[in-house]
Amino acid sequence: MGNRYVLDLSEVDRDARDLVGGKAASLGDLLAAGFPVPPGHCVTTAAYRRVAALAGLDQLIDTMARAEPWTLPQLAAAARHAILNAPVPPEIAAAICEAHDHLFGKTGRPLAVRSSATAEDLPFTSFAGQYETYLNVVGSDALLDAVRRCWASLWTDRAVTYRATNGIDHRAAAMAVILQPMVSARVSGVLFTANPLTGRRLEAVAEAVAGLGDILVSGAARPDRYVVDLRTRTLSERQAAEAGQPPLLDDNQVRELAELGLQAERHFGHPQDIEWSLDTAGKFWLLQSRPITTLYPLPAGVDPASPDLRIYFSVNVA
């Protein structure tokens, strides 16, 4: 399937990262395992690489490899401009529009168009929030524009600097794009299957906002916060975003969400940072699952479920 430009998410898994990027690889893997993931398609990195070649990025990337750090933003802007103005071959445009029609027919329902880079969602480099997502995309022209802008977001100033800082070869980076129907979200948010503040394993932390989760990611809304002990499925903490307002999720919904997160953690073998939505029918959907990259690694033989687990650090020794 290496020469195909668009794949159904059901056709990909975690071994297809080079072709579909980290986000799509994880979602396809979850979908195959029976998790509630919206159906969709993925515009593969083969499409991006074809357009990047037409954009003449090779020379720019060679220059980036030798560039001083303070020149990277200028080079990144040039790369974005090249991608945004490069021609999209008719067969790629047709494959993207055909994927849309396969999802919806000619109804014109809105899509979520989401970046899925090959270097994102890795165990130690997440690239969280550095690539673009476009919501409520309607029509083939808007869809093709959103896909092109996702491709261009591989070359944001932040992404280019992050790759350079972490020793990731710009030439090895590529962008796929996920196409999924919009979830009719009543509540959305993030779930960590280990506490990112304390590092405590088997203590899930969920944050929730009304409607779509983009207002949480952007910081435009304060979330409700819930903490769940995954050993007992009990809520140990609940904080409403505003005093006097009822929580967005009831106890049973919080436990259901935490259970989904625990299953995803067991599926992938390490704690997960998950984006989710609860639709108007009361069904949870998983929209992304990636490793939590900020946890201190546990020494060999340590039980992650121990409630007394602590890491001690001596400043004097350091």
PDB file of C-alpha atoms in Angstrom, residues 29 100 184 245 276 301 310:
ATOM      1  CA  ASP A  29      -4.646   0.624  15.806  1.00  0.00           C
ATOM      2  CA  HIS A 100     -14.915  12.592   1.319  1.00  0.00           C
ATOM      3  CA  SER A 184     -21.565  16.119  17.557  1.00  0.00           C
ATOM      4  CA  GLN A 245     -22.133  25.067  38.195  1.00  0.00           C
ATOM      5  CA  TRP A 276     -11.926  12.495  23.603  1.00  0.00           C
ATOM      6  CA  GLY A 301      11.151  -3.907  39.346  1.00  0.00           C
ATOM      7  CA  ARG A 310       7.979   8.278  45.449  1.00  0.00           C
TER       8      ARG A 310
END
